[in-house]
Structures are given as C-alpha cells and as structure tokens.
Amino acid sequence: MAEKKTLSRRFAVCVQNKGYEASLERNKIYVVLPDPEAEKDGDIRVVDESGEDYLYPADWFAAVEVPKVVQTSLLKAS
C-alpha cells in the first residue's frame, strides 16, 4: 500500500512564493498531490508548510524526480 501511495505522489521545487512566504519556502521540495481539475486551471495541489494541501499556481513550481529514499523521507515529513 505504501508503494502505491508513493507512486501516486509527485514532487516539485518551489521557485516563487511572493505573498505566501509563510506557506512556501523557495528552493524547497514539496509533495504534489494529484488534482487533474486544478491542473486544467493552471494550478497545482501542494502540501505546504502548514502540513495541509492547498492550490498554488503551477508555474511557481518545477517538477523534480527524486530517489526513492528521498521520496519516502518527504512523504513521512508531509
């Protein structure tokens, strides 16, 4: 089950946080949750610094691939 959870998650680095400095740290990797409807509108669903998932503009993030050990660590932290 944990493997399936890991596979459904993606990761992205925050490259813009203007006006949301308390919620997002620039150059930090965030867990991205699948949300096809949000992506159609140009948004991305991210687990932010509050530990909750919120929508942010997709162009504030750059998708990244991370090693499995990093994925596991990020998912435990989010």
PDB file of C-alpha atoms in Angstrom:
ATOM      1  CA  MET A   1       0.000   0.000   0.000  1.00  0.00           C
ATOM      2  CA  ALA A   2       2.825   2.427   0.869  1.00  0.00           C
ATOM      3  CA  GLU A   3       4.371   1.771  -2.554  1.00  0.00           C
ATOM      4  CA  LYS A   4       1.123   2.750  -4.307  1.00  0.00           C
ATOM      5  CA  LYS A   5       0.935   5.938  -2.211  1.00  0.00           C
ATOM      6  CA  THR A   6       4.491   6.843  -3.188  1.00  0.00           C
ATOM      7  CA  LEU A   7       3.830   6.235  -6.880  1.00  0.00           C
ATOM      8  CA  SER A   8       0.763   8.488  -6.926  1.00  0.00           C
ATOM      9  CA  ARG A   9       2.687  11.409  -5.482  1.00  0.00           C
ATOM     10  CA  ARG A  10       4.940  13.744  -7.369  1.00  0.00           C
ATOM     11  CA  PHE A  11       7.463  16.252  -6.136  1.00  0.00           C
ATOM     12  CA  ALA A  12       8.258  19.831  -7.083  1.00  0.00           C
ATOM     13  CA  VAL A  13      10.626  22.592  -6.057  1.00  0.00           C
ATOM     14  CA  CYS A  14       9.111  25.947  -5.164  1.00  0.00           C
ATOM     15  CA  VAL A  15      10.595  28.693  -7.357  1.00  0.00           C
ATOM     16  CA  GLN A  16       8.155  31.508  -6.468  1.00  0.00           C
ATOM     17  CA  ASN A  17       6.347  32.333  -3.232  1.00  0.00           C
ATOM     18  CA  LYS A  18       5.557  36.058  -3.442  1.00  0.00           C
ATOM     19  CA  GLY A  19       2.850  36.849  -0.913  1.00  0.00           C
ATOM     20  CA  TYR A  20       2.961  33.318   0.548  1.00  0.00           C
ATOM     21  CA  GLU A  21       6.351  33.335   2.271  1.00  0.00           C
ATOM     22  CA  ALA A  22       4.900  31.740   5.431  1.00  0.00           C
ATOM     23  CA  SER A  23       3.308  28.910   3.442  1.00  0.00           C
ATOM     24  CA  LEU A  24       6.038  28.147   0.898  1.00  0.00           C
ATOM     25  CA  GLU A  25       9.826  28.221   1.078  1.00  0.00           C
ATOM     26  CA  ARG A  26      11.660  28.938  -2.140  1.00  0.00           C
ATOM     27  CA  ASN A  27      14.003  26.165  -3.313  1.00  0.00           C
ATOM     28  CA  LYS A  28      12.325  23.571  -1.073  1.00  0.00           C
ATOM     29  CA  ILE A  29      10.906  20.286  -2.385  1.00  0.00           C
ATOM     30  CA  TYR A  30       7.161  19.809  -1.827  1.00  0.00           C
ATOM     31  CA  VAL A  31       4.838  16.849  -2.193  1.00  0.00           C
ATOM     32  CA  VAL A  32       2.369  17.345  -5.049  1.00  0.00           C
ATOM     33  CA  LEU A  33      -0.993  15.621  -4.806  1.00  0.00           C
ATOM     34  CA  PRO A  34      -2.851  14.549  -7.934  1.00  0.00           C
ATOM     35  CA  ASP A  35      -5.616  17.010  -8.869  1.00  0.00           C
ATOM     36  CA  PRO A  36      -6.453  16.923 -12.590  1.00  0.00           C
ATOM     37  CA  GLU A  37      -9.125  19.631 -12.258  1.00  0.00           C
ATOM     38  CA  ALA A  38      -6.692  22.056 -10.652  1.00  0.00           C
ATOM     39  CA  GLU A  39      -4.078  21.322 -13.328  1.00  0.00           C
ATOM     40  CA  LYS A  40      -6.615  22.209 -16.032  1.00  0.00           C
ATOM     41  CA  ASP A  41      -6.839  25.657 -14.408  1.00  0.00           C
ATOM     42  CA  GLY A  42      -3.045  26.044 -14.227  1.00  0.00           C
ATOM     43  CA  ASP A  43      -2.802  25.248 -10.541  1.00  0.00           C
ATOM     44  CA  ILE A  44      -1.039  22.562  -8.560  1.00  0.00           C
ATOM     45  CA  ARG A  45      -2.056  20.964  -5.234  1.00  0.00           C
ATOM     46  CA  VAL A  46       0.851  21.072  -2.792  1.00  0.00           C
ATOM     47  CA  VAL A  47       1.295  20.082   0.838  1.00  0.00           C
ATOM     48  CA  ASP A  48       2.665  23.382   2.127  1.00  0.00           C
ATOM     49  CA  GLU A  49       4.332  24.476   5.377  1.00  0.00           C
ATOM     50  CA  SER A  50       1.024  24.178   7.261  1.00  0.00           C
ATOM     51  CA  GLY A  51       1.003  20.440   6.538  1.00  0.00           C
ATOM     52  CA  GLU A  52      -2.257  20.811   4.613  1.00  0.00           C
ATOM     53  CA  ASP A  53      -2.716  20.714   0.851  1.00  0.00           C
ATOM     54  CA  TYR A  54      -3.589  23.910  -0.996  1.00  0.00           C
ATOM     55  CA  LEU A  55      -3.699  25.078  -4.575  1.00  0.00           C
ATOM     56  CA  TYR A  56      -0.957  27.316  -5.924  1.00  0.00           C
ATOM     57  CA  PRO A  57      -0.078  28.500  -9.429  1.00  0.00           C
ATOM     58  CA  ALA A  58       1.712  25.649 -11.206  1.00  0.00           C
ATOM     59  CA  ASP A  59       4.374  28.000 -12.564  1.00  0.00           C
ATOM     60  CA  TRP A  60       5.550  28.612  -9.002  1.00  0.00           C
ATOM     61  CA  PHE A  61       6.967  25.060  -9.026  1.00  0.00           C
ATOM     62  CA  ALA A  62       9.332  22.945 -11.097  1.00  0.00           C
ATOM     63  CA  ALA A  63       8.698  19.203 -11.151  1.00  0.00           C
ATOM     64  CA  VAL A  64      11.606  17.086  -9.965  1.00  0.00           C
ATOM     65  CA  GLU A  65      12.446  13.413  -9.832  1.00  0.00           C
ATOM     66  CA  VAL A  66      13.924  12.287  -6.535  1.00  0.00           C
ATOM     67  CA  PRO A  67      15.445   8.986  -5.444  1.00  0.00           C
ATOM     68  CA  LYS A  68      13.110   6.544  -3.676  1.00  0.00           C
ATOM     69  CA  VAL A  69      14.780   7.108  -0.310  1.00  0.00           C
ATOM     70  CA  VAL A  70      14.111  10.850  -0.664  1.00  0.00           C
ATOM     71  CA  GLN A  71      10.503  10.186  -1.686  1.00  0.00           C
ATOM     72  CA  THR A  72       9.983   8.107   1.442  1.00  0.00           C
ATOM     73  CA  SER A  73      11.537  10.790   3.633  1.00  0.00           C
ATOM     74  CA  LEU A  74       9.466  13.596   2.063  1.00  0.00           C
ATOM     75  CA  LEU A  75       6.238  11.641   2.440  1.00  0.00           C
ATOM     76  CA  LYS A  76       6.964  10.949   6.107  1.00  0.00           C
ATOM     77  CA  ALA A  77       7.610  14.659   6.685  1.00  0.00           C
ATOM     78  CA  SER A  78       4.449  15.873   4.916  1.00  0.00           C
TER      79      SER A  78
END
